[in-house]
Coordinates of C-alpha atoms in Angstrom, one line a residue:
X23 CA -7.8 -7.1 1.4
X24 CA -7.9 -10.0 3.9
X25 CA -7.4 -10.0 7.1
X26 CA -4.0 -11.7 8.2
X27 CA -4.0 -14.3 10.9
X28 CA -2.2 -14.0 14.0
X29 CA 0.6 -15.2 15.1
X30 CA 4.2 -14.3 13.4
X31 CA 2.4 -12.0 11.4
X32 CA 1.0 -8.7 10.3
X33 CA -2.9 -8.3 12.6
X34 CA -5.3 -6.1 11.2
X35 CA -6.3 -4.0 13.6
X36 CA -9.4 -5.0 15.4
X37 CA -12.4 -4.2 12.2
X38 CA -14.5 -2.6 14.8
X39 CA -12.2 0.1 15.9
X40 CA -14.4 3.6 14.7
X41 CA -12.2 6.4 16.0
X42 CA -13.8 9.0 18.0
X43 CA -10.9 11.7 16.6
X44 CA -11.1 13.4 13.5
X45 CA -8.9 12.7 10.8
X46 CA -8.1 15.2 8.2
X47 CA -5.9 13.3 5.1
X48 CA -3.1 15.1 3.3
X49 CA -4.4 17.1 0.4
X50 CA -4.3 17.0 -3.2
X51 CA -0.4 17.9 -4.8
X52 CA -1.2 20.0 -7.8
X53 CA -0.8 18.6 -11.1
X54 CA 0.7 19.8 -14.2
X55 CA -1.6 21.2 -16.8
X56 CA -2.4 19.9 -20.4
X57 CA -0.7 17.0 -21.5
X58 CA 2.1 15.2 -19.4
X59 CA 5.0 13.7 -21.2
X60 CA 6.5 10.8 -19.9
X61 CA 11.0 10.9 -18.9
X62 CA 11.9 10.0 -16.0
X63 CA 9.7 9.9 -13.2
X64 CA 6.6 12.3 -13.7
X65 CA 3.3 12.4 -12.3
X66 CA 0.7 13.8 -9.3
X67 CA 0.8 12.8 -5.5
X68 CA -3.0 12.8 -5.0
X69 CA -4.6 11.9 -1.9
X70 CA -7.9 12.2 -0.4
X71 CA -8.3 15.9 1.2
X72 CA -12.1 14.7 3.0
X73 CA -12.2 15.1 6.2
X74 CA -13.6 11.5 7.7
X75 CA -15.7 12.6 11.3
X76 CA -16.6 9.1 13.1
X77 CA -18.1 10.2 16.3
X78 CA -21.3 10.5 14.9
X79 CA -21.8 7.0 14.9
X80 CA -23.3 5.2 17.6
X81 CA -22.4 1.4 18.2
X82 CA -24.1 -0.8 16.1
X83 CA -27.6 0.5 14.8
X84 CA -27.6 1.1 10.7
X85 CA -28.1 4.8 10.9
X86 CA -26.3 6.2 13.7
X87 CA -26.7 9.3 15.5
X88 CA -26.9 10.8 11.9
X89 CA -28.2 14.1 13.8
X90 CA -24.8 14.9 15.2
X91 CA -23.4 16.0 12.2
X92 CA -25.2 18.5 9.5
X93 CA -26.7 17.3 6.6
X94 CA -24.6 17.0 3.1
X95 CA -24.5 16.1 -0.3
X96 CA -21.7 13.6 0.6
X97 CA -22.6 10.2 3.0
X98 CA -19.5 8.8 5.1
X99 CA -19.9 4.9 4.3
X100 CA -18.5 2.1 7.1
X101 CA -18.6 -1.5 7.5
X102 CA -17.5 -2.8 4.2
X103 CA -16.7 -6.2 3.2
X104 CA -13.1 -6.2 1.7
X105 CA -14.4 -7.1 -1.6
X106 CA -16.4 -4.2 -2.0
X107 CA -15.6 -2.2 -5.4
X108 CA -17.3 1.3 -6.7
X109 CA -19.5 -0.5 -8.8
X110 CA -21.3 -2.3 -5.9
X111 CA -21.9 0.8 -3.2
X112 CA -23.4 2.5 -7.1
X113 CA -25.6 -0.3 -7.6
X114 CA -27.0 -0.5 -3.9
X115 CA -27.4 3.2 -3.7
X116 CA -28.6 4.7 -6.6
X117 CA -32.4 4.0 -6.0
X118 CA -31.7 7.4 -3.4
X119 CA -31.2 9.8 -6.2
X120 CA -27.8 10.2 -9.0
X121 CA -24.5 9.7 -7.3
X122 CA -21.8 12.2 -9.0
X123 CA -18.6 10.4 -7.4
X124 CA -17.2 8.0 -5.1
X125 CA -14.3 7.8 -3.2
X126 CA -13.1 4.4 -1.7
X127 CA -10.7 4.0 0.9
X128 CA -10.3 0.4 1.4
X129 CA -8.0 -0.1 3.6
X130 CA -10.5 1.2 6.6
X131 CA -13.6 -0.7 4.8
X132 CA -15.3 2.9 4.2
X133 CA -16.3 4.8 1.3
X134 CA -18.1 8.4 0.4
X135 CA -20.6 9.0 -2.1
X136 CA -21.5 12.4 -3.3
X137 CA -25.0 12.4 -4.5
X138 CA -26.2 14.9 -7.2
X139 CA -28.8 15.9 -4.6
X140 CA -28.6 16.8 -0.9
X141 CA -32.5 14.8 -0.5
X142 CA -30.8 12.1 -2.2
X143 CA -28.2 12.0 0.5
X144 CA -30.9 12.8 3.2
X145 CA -33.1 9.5 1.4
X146 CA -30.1 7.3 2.6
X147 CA -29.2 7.6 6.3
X148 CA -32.8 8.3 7.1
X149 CA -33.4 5.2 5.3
X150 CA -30.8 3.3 6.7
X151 CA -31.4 4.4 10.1
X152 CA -34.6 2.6 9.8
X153 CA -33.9 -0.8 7.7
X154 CA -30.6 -2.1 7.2
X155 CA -28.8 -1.1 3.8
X156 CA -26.6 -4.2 2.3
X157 CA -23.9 -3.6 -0.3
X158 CA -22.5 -6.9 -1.2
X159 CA -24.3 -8.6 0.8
X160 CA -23.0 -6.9 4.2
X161 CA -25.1 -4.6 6.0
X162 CA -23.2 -1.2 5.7
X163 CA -23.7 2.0 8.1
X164 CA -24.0 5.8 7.2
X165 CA -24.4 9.3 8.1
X166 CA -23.5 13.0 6.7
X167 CA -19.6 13.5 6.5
X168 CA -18.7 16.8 7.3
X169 CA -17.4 17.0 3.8
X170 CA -19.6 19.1 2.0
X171 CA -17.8 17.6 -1.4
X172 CA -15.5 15.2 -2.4
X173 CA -12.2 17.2 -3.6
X174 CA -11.3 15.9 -7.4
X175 CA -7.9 16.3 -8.4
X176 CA -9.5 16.8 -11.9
X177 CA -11.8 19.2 -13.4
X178 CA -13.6 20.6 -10.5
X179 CA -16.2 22.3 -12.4
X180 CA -17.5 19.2 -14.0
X181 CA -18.8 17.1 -10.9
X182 CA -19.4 14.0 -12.9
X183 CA -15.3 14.4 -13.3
X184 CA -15.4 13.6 -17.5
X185 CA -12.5 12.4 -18.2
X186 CA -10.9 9.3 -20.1
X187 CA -7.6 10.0 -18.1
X188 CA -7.8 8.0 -14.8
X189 CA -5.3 8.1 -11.7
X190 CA -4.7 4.8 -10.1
X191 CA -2.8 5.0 -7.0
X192 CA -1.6 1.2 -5.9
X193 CA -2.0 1.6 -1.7
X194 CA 0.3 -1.7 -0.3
X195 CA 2.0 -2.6 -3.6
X196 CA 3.9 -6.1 -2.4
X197 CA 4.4 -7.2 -5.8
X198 CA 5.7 -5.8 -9.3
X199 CA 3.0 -3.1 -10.8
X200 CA 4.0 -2.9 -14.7
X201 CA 2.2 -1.4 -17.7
X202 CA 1.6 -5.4 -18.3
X203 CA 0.0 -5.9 -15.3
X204 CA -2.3 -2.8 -15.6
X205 CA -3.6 -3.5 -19.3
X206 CA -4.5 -6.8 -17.9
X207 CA -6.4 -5.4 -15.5
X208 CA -8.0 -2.3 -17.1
X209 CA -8.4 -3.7 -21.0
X210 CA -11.3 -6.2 -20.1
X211 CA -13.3 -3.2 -19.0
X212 CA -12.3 -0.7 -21.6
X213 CA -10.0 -0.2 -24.4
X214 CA -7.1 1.1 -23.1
X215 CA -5.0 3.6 -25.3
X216 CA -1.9 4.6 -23.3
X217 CA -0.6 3.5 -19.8
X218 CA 2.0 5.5 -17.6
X219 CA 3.5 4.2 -14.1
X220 CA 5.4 6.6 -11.8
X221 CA 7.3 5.6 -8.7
X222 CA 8.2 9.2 -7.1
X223 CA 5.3 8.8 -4.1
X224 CA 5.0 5.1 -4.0
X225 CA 3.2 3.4 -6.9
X226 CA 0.8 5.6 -8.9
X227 CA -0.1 5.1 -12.8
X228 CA -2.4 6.9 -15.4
X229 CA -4.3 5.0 -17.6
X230 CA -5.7 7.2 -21.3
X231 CA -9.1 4.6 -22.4
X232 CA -10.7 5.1 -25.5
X233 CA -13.6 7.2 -24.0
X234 CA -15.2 9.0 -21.0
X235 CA -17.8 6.1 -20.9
X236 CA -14.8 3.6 -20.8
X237 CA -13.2 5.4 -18.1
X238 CA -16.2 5.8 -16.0
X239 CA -17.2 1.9 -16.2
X240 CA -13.0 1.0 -15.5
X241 CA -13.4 3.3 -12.4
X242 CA -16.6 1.6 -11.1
X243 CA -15.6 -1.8 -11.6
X244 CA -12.1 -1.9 -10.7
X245 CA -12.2 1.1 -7.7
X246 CA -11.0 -0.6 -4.1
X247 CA -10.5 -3.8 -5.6
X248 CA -7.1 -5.9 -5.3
X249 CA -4.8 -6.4 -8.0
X250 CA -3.6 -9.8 -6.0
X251 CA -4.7 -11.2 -2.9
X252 CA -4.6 -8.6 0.0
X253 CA -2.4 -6.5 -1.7
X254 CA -1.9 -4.3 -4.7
X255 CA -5.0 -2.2 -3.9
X256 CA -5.9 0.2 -6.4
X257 CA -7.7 3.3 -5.5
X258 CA -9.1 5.0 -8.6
X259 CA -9.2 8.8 -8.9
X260 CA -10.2 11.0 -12.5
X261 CA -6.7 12.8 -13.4
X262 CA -6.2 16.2 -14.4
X263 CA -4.7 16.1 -17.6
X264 CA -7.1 15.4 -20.6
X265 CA -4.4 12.7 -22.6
X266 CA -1.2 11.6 -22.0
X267 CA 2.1 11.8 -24.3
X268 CA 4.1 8.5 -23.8
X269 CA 7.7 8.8 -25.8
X270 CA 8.9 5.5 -25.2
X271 CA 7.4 2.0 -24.6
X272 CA 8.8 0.0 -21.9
X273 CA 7.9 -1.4 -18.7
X274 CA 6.4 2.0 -17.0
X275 CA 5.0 3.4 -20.3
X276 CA 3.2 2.0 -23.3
X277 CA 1.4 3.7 -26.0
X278 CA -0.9 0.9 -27.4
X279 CA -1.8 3.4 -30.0
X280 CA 1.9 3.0 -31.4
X281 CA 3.1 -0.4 -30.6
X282 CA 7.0 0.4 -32.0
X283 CA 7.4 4.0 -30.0
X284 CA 10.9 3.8 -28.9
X285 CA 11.1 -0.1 -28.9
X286 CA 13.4 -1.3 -26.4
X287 CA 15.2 -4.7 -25.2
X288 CA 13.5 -5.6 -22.5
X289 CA 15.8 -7.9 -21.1
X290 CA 17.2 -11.1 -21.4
X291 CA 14.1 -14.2 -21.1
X292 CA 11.5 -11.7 -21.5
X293 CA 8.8 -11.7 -24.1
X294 CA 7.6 -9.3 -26.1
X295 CA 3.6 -8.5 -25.3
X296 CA 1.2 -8.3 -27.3
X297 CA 0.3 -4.5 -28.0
X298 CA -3.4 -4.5 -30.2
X299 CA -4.7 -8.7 -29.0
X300 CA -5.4 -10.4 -26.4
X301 CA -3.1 -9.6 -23.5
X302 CA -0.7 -12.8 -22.8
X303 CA -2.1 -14.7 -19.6
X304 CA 1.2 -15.1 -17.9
X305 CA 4.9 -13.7 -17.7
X306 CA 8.2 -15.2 -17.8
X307 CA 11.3 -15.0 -15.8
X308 CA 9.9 -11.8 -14.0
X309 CA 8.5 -13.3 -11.0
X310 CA 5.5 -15.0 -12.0
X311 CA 3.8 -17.8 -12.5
X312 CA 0.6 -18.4 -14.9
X313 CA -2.5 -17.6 -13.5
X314 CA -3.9 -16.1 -10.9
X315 CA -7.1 -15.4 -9.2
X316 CA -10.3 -15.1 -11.9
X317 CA -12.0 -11.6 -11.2
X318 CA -15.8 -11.6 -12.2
X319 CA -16.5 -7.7 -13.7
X320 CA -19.9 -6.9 -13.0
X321 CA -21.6 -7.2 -16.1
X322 CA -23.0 -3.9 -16.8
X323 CA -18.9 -2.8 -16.9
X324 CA -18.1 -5.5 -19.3
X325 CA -17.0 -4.4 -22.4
X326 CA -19.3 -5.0 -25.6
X327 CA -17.5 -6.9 -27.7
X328 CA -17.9 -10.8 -27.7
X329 CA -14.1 -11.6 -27.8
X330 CA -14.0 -9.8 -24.4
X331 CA -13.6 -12.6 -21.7
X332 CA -15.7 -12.1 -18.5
X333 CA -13.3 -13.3 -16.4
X334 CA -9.8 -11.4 -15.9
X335 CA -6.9 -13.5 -15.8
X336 CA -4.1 -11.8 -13.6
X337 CA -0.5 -13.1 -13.2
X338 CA 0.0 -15.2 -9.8
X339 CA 3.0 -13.5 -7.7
X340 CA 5.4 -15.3 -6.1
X341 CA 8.0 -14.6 -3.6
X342 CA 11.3 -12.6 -4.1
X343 CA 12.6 -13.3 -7.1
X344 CA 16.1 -14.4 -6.0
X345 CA 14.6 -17.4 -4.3
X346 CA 13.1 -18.1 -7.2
X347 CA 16.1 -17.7 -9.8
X348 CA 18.9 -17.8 -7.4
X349 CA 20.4 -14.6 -9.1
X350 CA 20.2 -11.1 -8.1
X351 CA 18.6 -9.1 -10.7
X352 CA 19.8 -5.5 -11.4
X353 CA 19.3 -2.7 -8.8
X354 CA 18.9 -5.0 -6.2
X355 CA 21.1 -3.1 -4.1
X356 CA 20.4 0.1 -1.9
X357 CA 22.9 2.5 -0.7
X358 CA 22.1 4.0 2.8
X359 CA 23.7 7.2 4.3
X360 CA 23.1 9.1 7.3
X361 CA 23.9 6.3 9.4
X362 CA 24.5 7.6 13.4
X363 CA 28.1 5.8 13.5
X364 CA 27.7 4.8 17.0
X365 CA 24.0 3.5 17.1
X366 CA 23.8 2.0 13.8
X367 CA 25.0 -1.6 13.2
X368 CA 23.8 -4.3 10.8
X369 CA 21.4 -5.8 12.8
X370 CA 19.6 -2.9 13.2
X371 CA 19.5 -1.8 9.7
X372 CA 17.7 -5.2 8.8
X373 CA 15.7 -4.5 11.5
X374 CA 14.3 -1.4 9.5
X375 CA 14.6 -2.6 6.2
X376 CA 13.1 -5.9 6.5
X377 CA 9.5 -4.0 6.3
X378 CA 10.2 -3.9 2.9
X379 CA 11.5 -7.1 1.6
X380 CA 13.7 -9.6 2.1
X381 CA 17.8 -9.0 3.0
X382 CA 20.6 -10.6 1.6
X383 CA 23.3 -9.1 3.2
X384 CA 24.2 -5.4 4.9
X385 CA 27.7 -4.2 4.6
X386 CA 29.0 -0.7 5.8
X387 CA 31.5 1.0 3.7
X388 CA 34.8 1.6 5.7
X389 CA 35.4 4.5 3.0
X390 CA 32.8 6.5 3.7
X391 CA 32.0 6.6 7.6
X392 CA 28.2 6.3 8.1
X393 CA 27.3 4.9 5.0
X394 CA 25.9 0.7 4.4
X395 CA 24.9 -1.2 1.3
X396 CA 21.8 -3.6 1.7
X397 CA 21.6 -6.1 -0.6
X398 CA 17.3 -7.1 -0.7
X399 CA 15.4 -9.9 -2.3
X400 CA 14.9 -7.9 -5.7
X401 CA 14.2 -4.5 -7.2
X402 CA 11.1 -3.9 -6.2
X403 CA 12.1 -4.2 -2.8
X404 CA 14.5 -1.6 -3.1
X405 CA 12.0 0.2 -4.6
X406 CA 10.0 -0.2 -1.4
X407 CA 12.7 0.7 0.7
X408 CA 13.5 3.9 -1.2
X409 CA 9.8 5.0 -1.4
X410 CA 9.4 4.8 1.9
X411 CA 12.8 5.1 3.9
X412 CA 14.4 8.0 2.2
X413 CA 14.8 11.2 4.4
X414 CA 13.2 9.7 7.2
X415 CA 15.1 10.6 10.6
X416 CA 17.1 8.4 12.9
X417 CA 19.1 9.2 15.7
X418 CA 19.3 13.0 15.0
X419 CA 20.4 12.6 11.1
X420 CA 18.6 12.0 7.8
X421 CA 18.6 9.0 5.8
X422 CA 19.9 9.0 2.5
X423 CA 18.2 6.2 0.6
X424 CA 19.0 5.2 -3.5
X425 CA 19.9 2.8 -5.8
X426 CA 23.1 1.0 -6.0
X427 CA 25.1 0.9 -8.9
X428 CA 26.4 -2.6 -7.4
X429 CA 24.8 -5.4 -8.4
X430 CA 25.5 -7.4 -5.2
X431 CA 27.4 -7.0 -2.2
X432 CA 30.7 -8.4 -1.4
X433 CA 32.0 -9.1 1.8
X434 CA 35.1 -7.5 1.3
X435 CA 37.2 -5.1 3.8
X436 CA 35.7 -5.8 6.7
X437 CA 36.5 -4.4 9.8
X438 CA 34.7 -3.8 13.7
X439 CA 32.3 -0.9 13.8
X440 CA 32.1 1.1 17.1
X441 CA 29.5 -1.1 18.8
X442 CA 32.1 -3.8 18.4
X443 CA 30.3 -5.9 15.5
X444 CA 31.2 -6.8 12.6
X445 CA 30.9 -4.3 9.2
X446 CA 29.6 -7.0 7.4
X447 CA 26.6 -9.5 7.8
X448 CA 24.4 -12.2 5.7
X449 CA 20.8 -12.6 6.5
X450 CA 19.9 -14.7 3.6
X451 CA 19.0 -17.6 5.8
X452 CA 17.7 -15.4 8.8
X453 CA 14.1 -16.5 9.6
X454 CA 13.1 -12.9 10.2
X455 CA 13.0 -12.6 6.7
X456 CA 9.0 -11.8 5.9
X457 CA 9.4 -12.4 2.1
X458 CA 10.4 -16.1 1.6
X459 CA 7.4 -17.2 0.2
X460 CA 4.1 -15.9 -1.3
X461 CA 2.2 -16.6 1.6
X462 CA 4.2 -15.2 3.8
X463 CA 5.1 -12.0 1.6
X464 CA 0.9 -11.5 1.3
X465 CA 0.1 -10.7 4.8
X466 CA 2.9 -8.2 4.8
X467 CA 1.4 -4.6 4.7
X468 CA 3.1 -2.1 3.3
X469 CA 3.6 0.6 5.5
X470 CA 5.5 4.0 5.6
X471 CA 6.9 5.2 8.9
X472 CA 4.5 6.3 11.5
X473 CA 4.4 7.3 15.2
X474 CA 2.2 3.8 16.0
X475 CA 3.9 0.6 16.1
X476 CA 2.2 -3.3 16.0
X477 CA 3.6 -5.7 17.8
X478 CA 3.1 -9.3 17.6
X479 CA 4.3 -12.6 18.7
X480 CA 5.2 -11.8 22.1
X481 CA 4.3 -14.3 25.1
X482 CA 1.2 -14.0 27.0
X483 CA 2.7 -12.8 30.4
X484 CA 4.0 -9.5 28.2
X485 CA 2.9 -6.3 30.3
X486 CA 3.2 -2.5 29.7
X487 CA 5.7 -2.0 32.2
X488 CA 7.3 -4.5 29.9
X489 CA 7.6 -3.2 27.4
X490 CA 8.9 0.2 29.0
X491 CA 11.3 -1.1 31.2
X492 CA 12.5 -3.4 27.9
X493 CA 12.6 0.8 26.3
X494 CA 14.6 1.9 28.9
X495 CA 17.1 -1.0 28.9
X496 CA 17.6 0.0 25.4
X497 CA 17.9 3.6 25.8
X498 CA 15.1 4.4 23.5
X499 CA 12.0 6.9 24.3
X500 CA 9.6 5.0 26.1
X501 CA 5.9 4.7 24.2
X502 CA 3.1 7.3 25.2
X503 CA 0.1 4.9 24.4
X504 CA -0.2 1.2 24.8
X505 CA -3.4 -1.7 23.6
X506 CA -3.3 -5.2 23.5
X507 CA -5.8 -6.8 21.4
X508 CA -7.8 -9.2 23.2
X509 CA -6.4 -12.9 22.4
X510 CA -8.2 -15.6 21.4
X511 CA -8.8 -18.7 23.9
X512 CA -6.2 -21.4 21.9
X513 CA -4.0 -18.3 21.1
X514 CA -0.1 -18.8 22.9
X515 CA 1.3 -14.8 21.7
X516 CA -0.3 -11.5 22.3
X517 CA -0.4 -8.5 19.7
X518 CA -1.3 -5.0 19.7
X519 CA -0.3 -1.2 19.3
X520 CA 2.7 1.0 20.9
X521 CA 1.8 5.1 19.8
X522 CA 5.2 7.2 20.8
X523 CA 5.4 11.0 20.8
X524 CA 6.5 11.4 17.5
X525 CA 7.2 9.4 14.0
X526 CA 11.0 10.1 15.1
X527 CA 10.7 8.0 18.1
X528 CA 8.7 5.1 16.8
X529 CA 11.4 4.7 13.9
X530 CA 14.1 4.4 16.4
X531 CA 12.4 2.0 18.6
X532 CA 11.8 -0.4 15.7
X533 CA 15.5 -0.1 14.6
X534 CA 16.2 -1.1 18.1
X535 CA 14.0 -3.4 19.7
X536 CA 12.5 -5.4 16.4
X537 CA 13.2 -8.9 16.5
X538 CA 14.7 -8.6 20.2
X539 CA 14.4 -12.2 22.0
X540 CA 11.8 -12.6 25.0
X541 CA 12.8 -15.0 27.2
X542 CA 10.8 -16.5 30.1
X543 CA 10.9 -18.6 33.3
X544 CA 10.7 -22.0 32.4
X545 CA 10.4 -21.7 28.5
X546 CA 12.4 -23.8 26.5
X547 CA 12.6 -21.1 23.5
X548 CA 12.5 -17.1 23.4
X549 CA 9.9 -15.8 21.4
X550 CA 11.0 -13.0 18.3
X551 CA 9.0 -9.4 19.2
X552 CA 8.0 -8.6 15.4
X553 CA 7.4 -5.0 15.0
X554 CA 6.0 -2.9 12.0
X555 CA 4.4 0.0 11.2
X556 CA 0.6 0.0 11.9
X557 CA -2.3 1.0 9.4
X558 CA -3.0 3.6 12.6
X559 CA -1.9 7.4 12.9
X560 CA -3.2 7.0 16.3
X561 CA -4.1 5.0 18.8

């Protein structure tokens, strides 16, 4: 969960920004009971339903104005270091009385901890309202959330949440999350038994361990940590149902208690993993290289066995696949409808689906008014794109976003669309590609639409009434809500946040004005406005 440098890239939003407005976070989707069988796509859309109340902090001191807001059994935890897992707010916080469950959200560097007890939870921000409280060696900050309980999306009757079933929902996944991946991760801490990955509402999986206790110790260790560098977070929930049923064993489903269920080819080049050893340290010929980053587990979450390695080996990512190869794997194409005929041109469909991973080429279909084939870096970018771009509105219709049975796209039948360009471009060489390497892909972050737009790389003499007069030039709703982040003294671009009225408007400013050249007096070259969807609902 680094922070990304600025410059042509994605900026964090200032770490020190504690909203004043409360924020409440869509609740849980209801799950199906008793076991879930594995076909297609199936699973649950969970999502934190706390409410998170930040005006009852004050500035800096450790405590806070803790009195603002009533006392209860759950603490709202700030000022996290990005490595911060469950395991370490437990171990820094359990001298105040039992904690029953935790709740990470890393992506804002907070957490909440229910404790058993409400003194527990009243030992804690009186405490650290008088000495500082470090977890992982950074001084944190609390008071009460006005949560009175952390929702579950399991068994709500059993606080501890006892269950060897665990959710994992992967929050910016920039690389490929596969039942491969996730047993490396999760088997070093407990004996994994079944694995199940669904794609409906971005990337979510459920892991079956061996135990309860397994569960519970994968949970603590691996909660708000990164899968890879600054992406791939996983944020660890119990699930509802008590096992899982897995009928098949492939890439999004594996039943390790039955290593030949269903056995299928996976493909030409790929190896067949190990099901009941060790897990293989690398992959081939699926967009990896051998290792990756060694994660320490805390050794109280290490399993008991002394074949058990204490460090985890995880893959290395690497950029799109195509650059790697130079072939276009299967489903590597998406088909858009919905496209407004007269606004809509290829340079503004890259301009929307470059959030999401590299384009090859965008071709619209002379057959079927309205409708273009992208051609992206691989299938998980398409994935990306689907996840997040399907049914979103643009220019008065809906998008219609899904896989292409075409394998690439050929510039065939071209002809001049209403603007007057042409039906057919290739952007495989454009530089506004953000995927061309794994540096560059990591401090992309993943980002469905949203009303507030960050902006980067624009030159320093870049106003407000900039930026609306460069709206109204392009016919596009004009931005209700405008920062600049302060830039640093050697620092030749600005960045900072647009907010517009609605999520509507924000999308079609993007399609329009990302990537739009700023010239100015006396410069020898324009400078590329980058825009992308910001971590922020609101400014």
């Amino acid at each position: 969960m680094s922070s990304p440098s600025s410059g042509e890239q994605y900026e964090e939003e200032e770490d020190g920004v504690y909203e004043s407005q409360a924020k409440r976070l869509k609740p849980n989707a209801a799950a199906e009971e008793g076991e879930i069988e594995y076909g297609a796509e199936e699973g649950e859309n969970h999502r934190e339903k706390a409410v998170i109340r930040s005006g009852g902090f004050s500035g800096g001191d450790a405590g806070g104005s803790h009195h603002k807001v009533s006392v209860s059994h759950v603490v709202h935890v700030r000022g996290l270091c990005e490595s911060v897992v469950e395991a370490d707010l437990v171990e820094s916080l359990e001298k105040f009385g039992t904690i029953c469950y935790v709740m990470m959200m890393p992506f804002k560097r907070q957490a909440l901890v229910e404790f058993e007890k409400i003194e527990s939870a009243k030992k804690c921000v009186t405490f650290a309202a008088e000495e500082p409280v470090f977890i992982a060696g950074q001084q944190a900050f609390f008071n009460y959330s006005t949560s009175k309980r952390i929702t579950r999306p399991g068994n709500t009757d059993d606080p501890s949440g006892g269950n060897k079933v665990l959710l994992l929902s992967v929050q910016n996944p920039l690389y490929p999350i596969t039942v491969d991946v996730l047993y490396t991760v999760c088997n070093p801490v407990g004996k994994v038994q079944r694995i199940v990955i669904f794609k409906r509402n971005g990337i979510q999986a459920m892991v079956e361990f061996e135990s309860v206790l397994c569960a519970q110790k994968a949970k603590a260790a691996l909660n708000g940590a990164d899968i890879y560098a600054g992406c791939c977070t996983l944020k660890i929930e119990y699930a509802r149902p008590p096992r899982l049923n897995v009928i098949r064993n492939d890439n999004d489903s594996w039943d390790y208690t039955k290593p030949y269920l269903g056995r299928r080819d996976r493909g030409k080049g790929r190896q067949r993993q190990a099901i009941l050893g060790e897990h293989p340290s690398s992959f081939r010929h699926d967009g990896y290289g051998s290792h990756g980053p060694l994660l320490p587990l805390p050794s109280r979450y290490r399993m008991a066995s002394r074949d058990t390695p204490e460090l985890v080996a995880y893959p290395l990512p690497q950029a799109s696949s195509s650059y790697m190869h130079g072939g276009n794997p299967s489903g590597s194409v998406v088909m858009v409808s919905g496209l407004h005929q007269q606004k809509m041109n290829c340079s503004r469909v890259f301009n929307l689906f470059c959030l999401y991973g590299n384009i090859e080429k965008v071709k619209f279909m002379k057959t079927i008014p309205g409708t273009a084939l992208v051609e992206m870096g691989d299938e998980y970018a398409v994935e990306r794109a689907v996840t997040h771009l399907n049914s979103v509105k643009l220019f008065g219709k809906r998008l219609n976003v899904c896989v292409s049975k075409q394998h690439s796209v050929v510039p065939s039948q071209i002809f001049e669309l209403e603007d007057g360009t042409s039906s057919y471009k290739d952007f495989a060489m454009s530089k506004n590609n953000r995927f061309t390497s794994a540096g560059q892909a990591s401090k992309n972050i993943i980002q469905p639409p949203s009303c507030v737009l960050h902006y980067y790389n624009v030159p320093l003499c870049m106003t407000e009434d900039t930026f609306v007069k460069l709206c109204d030039d392009h016919e596009v709703l004009s931005f209700i809500k405008y920062k600049v982040f302060d830039p640093k003294p050697s620092a030749k671009t600005l960045s900072g946040l647009l907010e517009w009225e609605c999520k509507t408007e924000a999308v079609e400013a993007l399609t329009v004005l990302n990537h739009y050249q700023i010239r100015v007096p006396n410069g020898s070259n324009p400078y590329t406005l980058k825009l992308c969807f910001s971590t922020s609902s609101h400014l």
